[in-house]
């Protein structure tokens, strides 16, 4: 009989649902789901770590990207996750280049845990089945216990799900499971057909979460399978109890990233809804919200030119960023996202189809992608972090997220100091734990102040106001007076370097490093001037011609709009004729 996997807790820990449910209620939810009959509960993932670090409230390790990392990091990360209670590790490579999973697979099996290897569906390439079968045959050698067919773009139709489950099982000799999403019942139908074909694991979520982010409802699938004589042994009443608990926190407010307008276009173009939402947000910030159809059409063209890669993160973001550049600049491949260059050059692995030769030439003419950074050395990071990393888990967060993890680690250290103060003040363990929970509730909920009085003890917890984050302002609507120009029009001999995208401007390659250029510096063609971060991708902006940096118009870490002036370069004079 098939078994179900519940992903509710992971989905509640990442965007767009992160922070809506307090930790205390999440623990109660976990207890309910743990007794409902699932094969296992999926409680964490890359999105959970990313969200937890960015929110800076609680360590993602408590709920159990990024710089490049080496084998030592992988082994130590797996060991820490296993020690925190993780029994099953689900991994996939975004290009289905499964050799990239070898080191992680070895670490998982060495820790005595289960390694479920995902294969991403939805490339759209006509030879996709053969490509998936080729990779599936390699998985037993990597130590995989199961193949998980993963559909992030809602493009797996029921008949294909039935066909692929049998085909992948025969090719790999391993059991096959299914992770999928999709509106209009497509995911539910695919799950039923996969089960008919022999899938032994189907990922689900409780009803309000499934409805919000277009997953398969555990309540609905359990009932349907029982009616088909394939009872997965789930206590559906317990799931409805869990749904009631979740509904208290997300039942009355829509989740913007999956608005119907976004979901419809994602389904039409067979794209992950989160990717469409991100593209729409960037276009609106740039005053070009009506260009979303153009960007989605361009994305389809770029995807074919790049060899039909699946759209699992980060590949979808890479192609989407390139499509935005093409549409907003009204030119193709004049500027190339660094990660797009790496993809075309095969640094991430081989896509299922051929890369367009014209695109390869265009990328080579612009110069290759920057050399990859060396893997992070954990011992060196520990030395740099000094007292900030007090545990192996803290050290791994610093290796993954760099300076973005520092506010979270400072919060954790402050919490530890408060714990010591509570003990020194004569507060017993039970009361100390209750005070810590009150602090956490205030941090997560956004409540300004909470005061509780019990057994002669009065506790007040006040939230410290957070500084407002910079936001990207849309361009003025038609009919509004134009804002005064930020800079004077350029004079003869001046090259204006403008932002090719909406993003965040960085003058240096990393915090603490020297800026790429200063005013007065002489630059050569192709020299890097700055970095723009857009959709979590770092894009180097280079000089098109030789010159002298006359002025820098944006401060470090400031948001910029498309077309905003970044630098003015004074063109280098040509050599005198007698010097030629």
Coordinates of C-alpha atoms in Angstrom, one line a residue:
X1 CA 0.0 0.0 0.0
X2 CA 1.2 3.6 -0.6
X3 CA 2.3 5.8 2.2
X4 CA 1.9 9.5 2.5
X5 CA 4.5 12.2 3.5
X6 CA 3.4 15.4 5.1
X7 CA 5.1 18.7 4.1
X8 CA 3.0 21.1 6.1
X9 CA 5.6 22.1 8.7
X10 CA 8.2 22.8 6.0
X11 CA 5.8 24.9 4.0
X12 CA 4.8 26.9 7.1
X13 CA 8.5 27.6 7.7
X14 CA 9.3 29.2 4.3
X15 CA 7.8 32.0 2.1
X16 CA 5.1 32.9 1.7
X17 CA 3.7 31.4 4.9
X18 CA 6.8 31.9 7.2
X19 CA 6.1 33.6 10.5
X20 CA 2.3 33.2 10.4
X21 CA 2.2 30.4 13.0
X22 CA 4.0 30.8 16.3
X23 CA 6.5 28.1 17.4
X24 CA 4.3 26.9 20.2
X25 CA 1.4 26.1 17.8
X26 CA 3.8 24.5 15.3
X27 CA 4.9 22.1 18.0
X28 CA 1.3 21.2 18.8
X29 CA 0.7 20.8 15.0
X30 CA 3.7 18.5 14.8
X31 CA 2.4 16.3 17.6
X32 CA -1.0 15.9 15.8
X33 CA 0.6 15.1 12.5
X34 CA 3.1 12.7 14.1
X35 CA 0.2 10.5 15.2
X36 CA -1.7 10.6 12.0
X37 CA 0.1 7.8 10.2
X38 CA 2.5 9.5 7.8
X39 CA 5.6 7.7 6.6
X40 CA 7.5 10.8 7.8
X41 CA 7.0 14.6 8.3
X42 CA 9.1 16.9 6.2
X43 CA 10.0 19.8 8.5
X44 CA 12.9 21.7 6.9
X45 CA 14.5 22.5 3.6
X46 CA 16.6 25.1 1.8
X47 CA 13.7 27.6 1.8
X48 CA 13.3 27.2 5.5
X49 CA 16.9 27.9 6.2
X50 CA 16.9 30.9 3.9
X51 CA 13.7 32.4 5.4
X52 CA 14.8 31.8 9.0
X53 CA 18.2 33.5 8.5
X54 CA 16.6 36.5 6.7
X55 CA 13.9 36.9 9.4
X56 CA 16.6 36.8 12.1
X57 CA 14.3 35.5 14.8
X58 CA 15.1 31.9 15.4
X59 CA 17.7 29.4 14.2
X60 CA 16.6 27.0 11.5
X61 CA 18.3 24.3 13.4
X62 CA 15.6 24.7 16.1
X63 CA 12.9 23.7 13.5
X64 CA 14.3 20.4 12.8
X65 CA 21.5 30.2 -1.2
X66 CA 24.9 31.1 -0.5
X67 CA 28.5 30.6 -0.8
X68 CA 30.1 27.6 -2.4
X69 CA 31.0 24.8 0.0
X70 CA 33.2 21.8 -0.2
X71 CA 33.0 18.1 0.8
X72 CA 33.9 18.8 4.5
X73 CA 31.0 21.2 4.8
X74 CA 28.6 18.7 3.3
X75 CA 29.7 16.0 5.7
X76 CA 29.4 18.3 8.7
X77 CA 26.1 19.7 7.6
X78 CA 24.6 16.2 7.2
X79 CA 26.0 15.2 10.6
X80 CA 24.5 18.2 12.3
X81 CA 21.1 17.7 10.7
X82 CA 21.1 14.0 11.6
X83 CA 22.0 14.9 15.2
X84 CA 19.1 17.3 15.2
X85 CA 16.7 14.5 14.4
X86 CA 16.5 14.3 10.6
X87 CA 16.0 10.7 9.4
X88 CA 15.3 11.2 5.7
X89 CA 17.3 13.5 3.4
X90 CA 15.5 14.5 0.1
X91 CA 18.0 16.0 -2.4
X92 CA 17.8 16.9 -6.1
X93 CA 20.1 18.6 -8.6
X94 CA 18.2 21.4 -10.5
X95 CA 19.6 20.1 -13.9
X96 CA 19.2 16.4 -12.9
X97 CA 23.0 16.1 -13.0
X98 CA 22.9 13.5 -10.3
X99 CA 26.7 13.2 -10.0
X100 CA 26.5 16.5 -8.1
X101 CA 24.7 14.5 -5.3
X102 CA 27.5 12.0 -4.8
X103 CA 29.3 13.6 -1.8
X104 CA 26.0 14.4 -0.1
X105 CA 24.7 10.9 -0.7
X106 CA 27.9 9.4 0.8
X107 CA 27.6 11.6 3.9
X108 CA 23.9 10.6 4.4
X109 CA 24.6 6.9 4.1
X110 CA 27.6 7.2 6.4
X111 CA 25.3 8.8 9.0
X112 CA 23.0 5.8 8.7
X113 CA 20.1 7.9 7.3
X114 CA 17.8 7.5 4.3
X115 CA 18.7 9.3 1.0
X116 CA 15.8 10.0 -1.3
X117 CA 17.0 11.3 -4.6
X118 CA 14.8 13.7 -6.6
X119 CA 14.5 13.9 -10.4
X120 CA 13.0 17.2 -11.6
X121 CA 10.3 16.9 -14.2
X122 CA 9.1 19.7 -16.5
X123 CA 11.9 20.6 -18.9
X124 CA 9.6 20.4 -21.9
X125 CA 12.3 18.7 -23.9
X126 CA 11.1 16.1 -26.3
X127 CA 13.6 13.6 -25.0
X128 CA 12.9 14.2 -21.4
X129 CA 11.9 10.6 -20.5
X130 CA 15.1 9.2 -21.9
X131 CA 17.2 11.8 -20.0
X132 CA 15.4 11.0 -16.7
X133 CA 15.9 7.3 -17.2
X134 CA 19.6 7.8 -17.8
X135 CA 20.0 9.6 -14.5
X136 CA 17.7 7.2 -12.6
X137 CA 20.1 4.3 -13.5
X138 CA 22.9 6.1 -11.6
X139 CA 21.1 6.6 -8.4
X140 CA 21.6 3.2 -6.7
X141 CA 25.4 3.7 -7.1
X142 CA 25.0 7.0 -5.2
X143 CA 23.4 5.2 -2.2
X144 CA 19.8 6.4 -2.9
X145 CA 17.0 4.5 -1.2
X146 CA 14.3 5.9 -3.4
X147 CA 13.6 8.0 -6.5
X148 CA 11.3 11.0 -6.0
X149 CA 9.7 12.4 -9.1
X150 CA 9.6 16.2 -8.4
X151 CA 7.4 18.6 -10.4
X152 CA 7.9 22.2 -9.3
X153 CA 6.2 23.7 -12.4
X154 CA 2.7 22.0 -12.2
X155 CA 3.4 20.4 -15.6
X156 CA 3.1 16.7 -14.8
X157 CA -0.1 15.4 -16.3
X158 CA -1.7 12.3 -14.8
X159 CA -0.9 10.0 -17.7
X160 CA 2.7 11.1 -17.6
X161 CA 2.9 10.5 -13.9
X162 CA 1.6 6.9 -14.4
X163 CA 4.1 6.3 -17.2
X164 CA 7.1 7.7 -15.4
X165 CA 6.6 5.9 -12.1
X166 CA 6.8 2.6 -13.8
X167 CA 9.6 3.6 -16.1
X168 CA 11.8 5.0 -13.4
X169 CA 11.2 2.1 -11.1
X170 CA 12.3 -0.3 -13.8
X171 CA 15.4 1.7 -14.7
X172 CA 16.6 2.2 -11.2
X173 CA 15.4 -0.8 -9.4
X174 CA 14.3 1.5 -6.6
X175 CA 10.9 2.4 -5.2
X176 CA 9.5 5.7 -6.7
X177 CA 7.6 8.5 -4.9
X178 CA 6.0 11.8 -6.1
X179 CA 6.3 15.4 -5.1
X180 CA 4.1 17.7 -7.2
X181 CA 2.0 20.8 -7.1
X182 CA -0.7 22.3 -9.3
X183 CA -4.0 24.2 -9.4
X184 CA -7.3 23.0 -10.8
X185 CA -6.8 19.4 -9.5
X186 CA -3.9 18.5 -11.7
X187 CA -1.6 17.6 -8.8
X188 CA -4.4 15.5 -7.2
X189 CA -5.0 13.6 -10.4
X190 CA -1.3 13.1 -10.9
X191 CA -0.9 11.7 -7.4
X192 CA -3.8 9.2 -7.9
X193 CA -2.3 8.0 -11.2
X194 CA 1.2 7.7 -9.7
X195 CA -0.3 5.6 -6.9
X196 CA -2.1 3.3 -9.3
X197 CA 1.3 2.8 -11.1
X198 CA 2.9 1.8 -7.8
X199 CA 4.3 4.9 -6.2
X200 CA 5.0 4.2 -2.6
X201 CA 5.4 7.8 -1.3
X202 CA 3.2 10.8 -2.1
X203 CA 3.8 14.3 -0.6
X204 CA 0.8 16.1 0.8
X205 CA -0.1 19.0 3.1
X206 CA -3.1 19.7 5.3
X207 CA -6.0 21.3 3.5
X208 CA -5.5 25.1 4.2
X209 CA -1.8 24.9 3.3
X210 CA -2.5 22.8 0.2
X211 CA -5.2 25.2 -0.9
X212 CA -2.9 28.2 -0.4
X213 CA 0.2 27.0 -2.2
X214 CA -1.4 24.5 -4.6
X215 CA -0.2 21.2 -3.1
X216 CA -2.0 17.9 -2.7
X217 CA -4.4 17.8 0.3
X218 CA -3.7 14.9 2.6
X219 CA -7.3 14.8 3.6
X220 CA -8.6 14.5 0.0
X221 CA -6.0 12.1 -1.2
X222 CA -6.3 9.8 1.8
X223 CA -10.1 9.6 1.3
X224 CA -9.8 9.0 -2.4
X225 CA -7.2 6.2 -2.0
X226 CA -9.2 4.5 0.6
X227 CA -12.2 4.4 -1.8
X228 CA -9.9 2.9 -4.5
X229 CA -8.8 0.1 -2.1
X230 CA -5.4 1.7 -1.6
X231 CA -5.8 2.8 2.0
X232 CA -2.6 4.7 3.1
X233 CA -3.6 4.3 6.8
X234 CA -4.0 8.0 7.5
X235 CA -6.2 9.3 10.4
X236 CA -8.2 11.8 8.4
X237 CA -9.9 13.2 11.5
X238 CA -6.5 14.1 12.9
X239 CA -5.7 15.9 9.7
X240 CA -8.9 18.0 10.0
X241 CA -7.9 18.8 13.6
X242 CA -4.5 19.9 12.3
X243 CA -6.2 22.0 9.6
X244 CA -8.3 23.8 12.2
X245 CA -5.2 24.7 14.1
X246 CA -3.5 26.0 10.9
X247 CA -6.6 27.8 9.8
X248 CA -6.5 30.0 12.9
X249 CA -3.4 31.7 11.5
X250 CA -3.8 31.8 7.7
X251 CA -7.6 31.4 7.2
X252 CA -8.6 35.0 7.0
X253 CA -5.9 36.6 4.8
X254 CA -4.9 35.9 1.2
X255 CA -1.3 35.0 0.4
X256 CA -0.2 37.5 -2.3
X257 CA 2.5 35.5 -4.1
X258 CA -0.2 33.0 -5.2
X259 CA -2.9 35.4 -6.3
X260 CA -5.2 34.0 -9.0
X261 CA -3.7 36.3 -11.6
X262 CA -0.3 34.8 -10.9
X263 CA -1.5 31.3 -10.6
X264 CA -3.3 31.5 -14.0
X265 CA -0.3 32.6 -15.9
X266 CA 1.9 30.1 -14.1
X267 CA -0.4 27.3 -15.2
X268 CA -0.7 28.6 -18.7
X269 CA 3.0 28.8 -19.2
X270 CA 3.9 25.7 -17.0
X271 CA 6.0 27.7 -14.7
X272 CA 6.5 27.7 -10.9
X273 CA 4.1 30.2 -9.4
X274 CA 6.7 31.7 -7.2
X275 CA 8.9 32.5 -10.2
X276 CA 6.0 34.2 -12.0
X277 CA 5.3 36.2 -8.8
X278 CA 8.9 37.4 -8.5
X279 CA 8.9 38.5 -12.2
X280 CA 5.7 40.3 -11.7
X281 CA 7.0 42.1 -8.6
X282 CA 10.2 43.3 -10.4
X283 CA 8.2 44.6 -13.4
X284 CA 5.7 46.5 -11.1
X285 CA 8.6 48.0 -9.2
X286 CA 10.0 49.2 -12.6
X287 CA 6.6 50.6 -13.7
X288 CA 6.3 47.9 -16.3
X289 CA 3.6 45.7 -14.8
X290 CA 1.9 45.3 -18.2
X291 CA 5.0 43.6 -19.7
X292 CA 4.6 40.3 -17.8
X293 CA 3.3 38.5 -20.9
X294 CA 6.3 39.7 -22.9
X295 CA 8.7 38.4 -20.2
X296 CA 7.0 35.0 -20.0
X297 CA 7.2 34.6 -23.8
X298 CA 10.8 35.6 -23.7
X299 CA 11.5 33.2 -20.9
X300 CA 10.1 30.4 -23.1
X301 CA 12.5 31.3 -25.9
X302 CA 15.5 31.6 -23.5
X303 CA 14.7 28.2 -22.0
X304 CA 14.8 26.5 -25.4
X305 CA 18.1 28.3 -26.2
X306 CA 19.6 27.1 -22.9
X307 CA 18.8 23.4 -23.7
X308 CA 15.4 23.0 -22.0
X309 CA 16.6 22.9 -18.4
X310 CA 13.9 22.1 -15.7
X311 CA 12.9 25.2 -13.7
X312 CA 13.7 24.1 -10.2
X313 CA 15.5 26.8 -8.2
X314 CA 17.9 28.4 -9.0
X315 CA 17.6 27.7 -12.7
X316 CA 14.2 29.4 -13.0
X317 CA 15.5 32.5 -11.3
X318 CA 18.5 32.6 -13.7
X319 CA 16.4 32.3 -16.8
X320 CA 13.8 34.7 -15.4
X321 CA 16.5 37.3 -14.7
X322 CA 17.8 37.1 -18.3
X323 CA 14.3 37.4 -19.7
X324 CA 13.7 40.6 -17.6
X325 CA 17.0 42.0 -19.0
X326 CA 15.9 41.3 -22.6
X327 CA 12.5 42.8 -22.3
X328 CA 13.4 45.9 -20.2
X329 CA 16.5 46.8 -22.3
X330 CA 14.8 45.9 -25.6
X331 CA 17.9 43.9 -26.6
X332 CA 18.9 40.3 -26.4
X333 CA 22.1 39.1 -24.8
X334 CA 23.7 42.5 -24.7
X335 CA 24.0 42.0 -21.0
X336 CA 24.2 38.4 -19.6
X337 CA 23.6 37.4 -16.0
X338 CA 26.7 35.8 -14.6
X339 CA 24.8 32.6 -13.7
X340 CA 23.4 32.5 -17.2
X341 CA 26.9 32.4 -18.5
X342 CA 27.8 29.6 -16.1
X343 CA 24.7 27.7 -17.2
X344 CA 25.5 28.0 -20.9
X345 CA 29.1 27.1 -20.3
X346 CA 28.0 23.9 -18.5
X347 CA 29.3 24.8 -15.0
X348 CA 26.1 23.5 -13.4
X349 CA 25.9 20.3 -15.5
X350 CA 24.4 19.3 -18.8
X351 CA 20.8 20.3 -19.6
X352 CA 18.6 17.6 -21.4
X353 CA 18.8 19.4 -24.8
X354 CA 21.5 21.2 -26.8
X355 CA 22.4 24.7 -26.0
X356 CA 21.8 27.1 -29.0
X357 CA 25.1 27.7 -30.8
X358 CA 24.3 31.4 -31.4
X359 CA 23.8 32.0 -27.7
X360 CA 27.1 30.2 -26.9
X361 CA 28.9 32.6 -29.3
X362 CA 27.1 35.6 -27.8
X363 CA 28.1 34.6 -24.3
X364 CA 31.7 33.9 -25.3
X365 CA 32.0 37.3 -27.0
X366 CA 31.0 39.0 -23.7
X367 CA 33.6 37.0 -21.8
X368 CA 33.2 34.0 -19.6
X369 CA 31.5 33.9 -16.2
X370 CA 33.7 34.8 -13.2
X371 CA 35.8 32.1 -11.7
X372 CA 34.0 30.2 -9.0
X373 CA 35.0 31.1 -5.4
X374 CA 37.0 28.5 -3.6
X375 CA 34.9 26.4 -1.2
X376 CA 34.4 27.9 2.2
X377 CA 36.9 26.7 4.8
X378 CA 35.1 26.1 8.0
X379 CA 38.1 26.5 10.2
X380 CA 38.9 29.9 8.6
X381 CA 35.3 31.0 9.0
X382 CA 35.4 30.0 12.7
X383 CA 38.6 32.2 13.2
X384 CA 36.9 35.1 11.4
X385 CA 33.7 34.8 13.4
X386 CA 35.5 34.6 16.7
X387 CA 32.9 34.4 19.4
X388 CA 29.9 34.7 17.1
X389 CA 29.8 31.0 16.2
X390 CA 29.4 29.2 19.5
X391 CA 28.4 25.8 18.0
X392 CA 28.8 23.7 14.9
X393 CA 25.4 24.7 13.7
X394 CA 26.2 28.4 14.0
X395 CA 29.4 27.9 12.0
X396 CA 27.5 26.1 9.2
X397 CA 25.0 29.0 9.0
X398 CA 27.9 31.5 8.6
X399 CA 29.4 29.3 5.8
X400 CA 26.0 29.2 4.0
X401 CA 24.8 32.8 4.4
X402 CA 27.9 34.9 5.3
X403 CA 27.1 38.2 6.9
X404 CA 23.3 37.6 6.4
X405 CA 23.5 35.1 9.3
X406 CA 25.2 37.6 11.7
X407 CA 22.0 39.3 12.9
X408 CA 20.4 36.0 13.7
X409 CA 23.4 34.7 15.6
X410 CA 23.6 38.0 17.5
X411 CA 19.9 37.4 18.5
X412 CA 20.6 33.9 19.6
X413 CA 23.6 35.1 21.7
X414 CA 21.4 37.7 23.2
X415 CA 18.8 35.1 24.0
X416 CA 21.5 32.9 25.7
X417 CA 22.6 35.9 27.8
X418 CA 19.0 36.5 28.9
X419 CA 18.7 32.8 29.8
X420 CA 21.8 33.1 32.0
X421 CA 20.4 36.2 33.6
X422 CA 17.1 34.4 34.4
X423 CA 19.0 31.6 36.1
X424 CA 21.2 34.0 38.1
X425 CA 18.1 35.9 39.2
X426 CA 16.7 32.9 40.9
X427 CA 14.0 32.1 38.3
X428 CA 13.2 28.3 38.2
X429 CA 13.6 26.3 35.0
X430 CA 9.8 26.0 34.3
X431 CA 9.3 29.8 34.7
X432 CA 12.4 30.5 32.7
X433 CA 11.1 28.4 29.8
X434 CA 7.8 30.1 29.9
X435 CA 9.5 33.6 29.8
X436 CA 11.6 32.4 26.8
X437 CA 8.4 31.3 25.0
X438 CA 6.8 34.7 25.6
X439 CA 9.8 36.4 24.2
X440 CA 9.7 34.2 21.1
X441 CA 5.9 34.8 20.6
X442 CA 6.5 38.6 20.7
X443 CA 9.3 38.4 18.2
X444 CA 7.4 36.2 15.8
X445 CA 3.9 37.8 16.1
X446 CA 4.8 41.5 15.8
X447 CA 2.8 42.3 19.0
X448 CA 4.1 45.5 20.6
X449 CA 4.1 44.4 24.2
X450 CA 2.8 41.5 26.4
X451 CA 2.4 41.5 30.2
X452 CA 1.6 38.4 32.1
X453 CA 1.1 38.1 35.9
X454 CA 1.0 34.7 37.6
X455 CA 1.7 33.4 41.1
X456 CA 3.0 36.7 42.3
X457 CA 5.4 37.2 39.3
X458 CA 4.8 39.9 36.7
X459 CA 6.6 39.7 33.3
X460 CA 6.5 42.4 30.6
X461 CA 8.0 41.8 27.2
X462 CA 8.3 44.8 24.8
X463 CA 9.2 44.5 21.2
X464 CA 12.0 46.8 20.0
X465 CA 11.0 48.7 16.9
X466 CA 12.8 47.5 13.8
X467 CA 14.3 50.0 11.3
X468 CA 12.3 50.4 8.1
X469 CA 13.7 48.5 5.2
X470 CA 14.3 50.3 2.0
X471 CA 11.7 49.7 -0.7
X472 CA 11.7 50.1 -4.4
X473 CA 9.3 52.9 -5.4
X474 CA 7.4 52.5 -8.7
X475 CA 7.8 55.2 -11.4
X476 CA 5.4 58.1 -11.3
X477 CA 2.0 57.4 -12.9
X478 CA 1.0 59.1 -16.1
X479 CA -0.2 62.7 -15.5
X480 CA 2.0 63.2 -12.3
X481 CA 4.7 65.9 -12.5
X482 CA 8.1 64.5 -13.4
X483 CA 10.6 64.3 -10.5
X484 CA 13.6 66.5 -10.8
X485 CA 16.5 64.7 -12.5
X486 CA 18.9 63.2 -10.0
X487 CA 21.9 64.1 -12.1
X488 CA 22.6 66.7 -14.8
X489 CA 22.6 65.5 -18.4
X490 CA 25.9 64.1 -19.5
X491 CA 28.4 66.3 -21.4
X492 CA 30.4 65.3 -24.4
X493 CA 32.9 62.6 -23.8
X494 CA 31.1 61.1 -20.8
X495 CA 29.8 57.6 -20.7
X496 CA 26.8 56.9 -18.6
X497 CA 26.6 53.5 -16.9
X498 CA 23.0 52.8 -16.0
X499 CA 21.4 49.9 -14.1
X500 CA 20.2 47.2 -16.5
X501 CA 17.7 45.9 -13.9
X502 CA 16.0 46.6 -10.6
X503 CA 18.3 45.5 -7.8
X504 CA 20.6 46.3 -4.9
X505 CA 23.9 48.1 -5.7
X506 CA 27.1 46.8 -4.1
X507 CA 30.5 48.5 -4.6
X508 CA 32.6 45.6 -3.4
X509 CA 32.7 41.8 -4.1
X510 CA 32.0 41.1 -0.4
X511 CA 31.7 42.9 2.9
X512 CA 35.0 44.3 4.1
X513 CA 36.6 44.1 0.7
X514 CA 37.9 47.1 -1.2
X515 CA 35.5 48.6 -3.7
X516 CA 35.8 47.6 -7.3
X517 CA 36.5 51.2 -8.3
X518 CA 36.9 54.7 -6.8
X519 CA 36.3 58.1 -8.3
X520 CA 39.4 59.0 -10.3
X521 CA 40.3 55.4 -11.1
X522 CA 41.1 54.4 -14.7
X523 CA 39.2 51.4 -16.0
X524 CA 39.7 49.1 -18.9
X525 CA 37.0 47.6 -21.1
X526 CA 35.3 44.7 -19.4
X527 CA 36.5 45.7 -15.9
X528 CA 33.9 45.2 -13.2
X529 CA 32.5 48.4 -11.7
X530 CA 29.9 47.0 -9.3
X531 CA 27.5 44.2 -8.5
X532 CA 23.7 44.4 -8.7
X533 CA 21.8 41.8 -6.7
X534 CA 18.5 40.9 -8.3
X535 CA 16.3 37.9 -7.5
X536 CA 19.1 36.6 -5.2
X537 CA 21.6 36.6 -8.1
X538 CA 24.8 38.6 -8.2
X539 CA 25.3 40.4 -11.5
X540 CA 28.6 42.1 -12.3
X541 CA 28.3 45.4 -14.2
X542 CA 31.3 46.0 -16.4
X543 CA 32.7 49.0 -18.3
X544 CA 32.0 48.9 -22.0
X545 CA 35.0 51.1 -22.8
X546 CA 38.2 52.5 -21.3
X547 CA 37.8 55.6 -19.2
X548 CA 38.2 57.4 -15.9
X549 CA 35.5 57.1 -13.2
X550 CA 34.3 60.7 -12.9
X551 CA 31.4 60.1 -10.4
X552 CA 29.6 57.4 -8.6
X553 CA 25.9 58.2 -8.1
X554 CA 24.7 55.4 -5.8
X555 CA 25.7 54.4 -2.3
X556 CA 26.7 50.9 -1.3
X557 CA 23.7 48.5 -0.6
X558 CA 21.2 51.0 -1.9
X559 CA 18.3 49.8 -4.1
X560 CA 18.3 51.0 -7.7
X561 CA 15.7 51.1 -10.5
X562 CA 16.1 50.1 -14.1
X563 CA 17.9 52.8 -16.1
X564 CA 19.1 54.6 -12.9
X565 CA 22.5 56.3 -13.4
X566 CA 25.2 54.4 -11.5
X567 CA 28.5 55.8 -12.8
X568 CA 29.8 58.5 -15.2
X569 CA 33.0 57.6 -17.0
X570 CA 35.1 60.2 -18.8
X571 CA 36.2 58.5 -22.1
X572 CA 39.9 57.9 -22.5
X573 CA 41.4 60.1 -25.3
X574 CA 42.7 58.2 -28.3
X575 CA 46.5 58.1 -28.7
X576 CA 48.0 60.8 -30.9
X577 CA 48.5 59.9 -34.5
X578 CA 52.3 60.0 -34.2
X579 CA 52.0 57.3 -31.4
X580 CA 50.1 54.9 -33.6

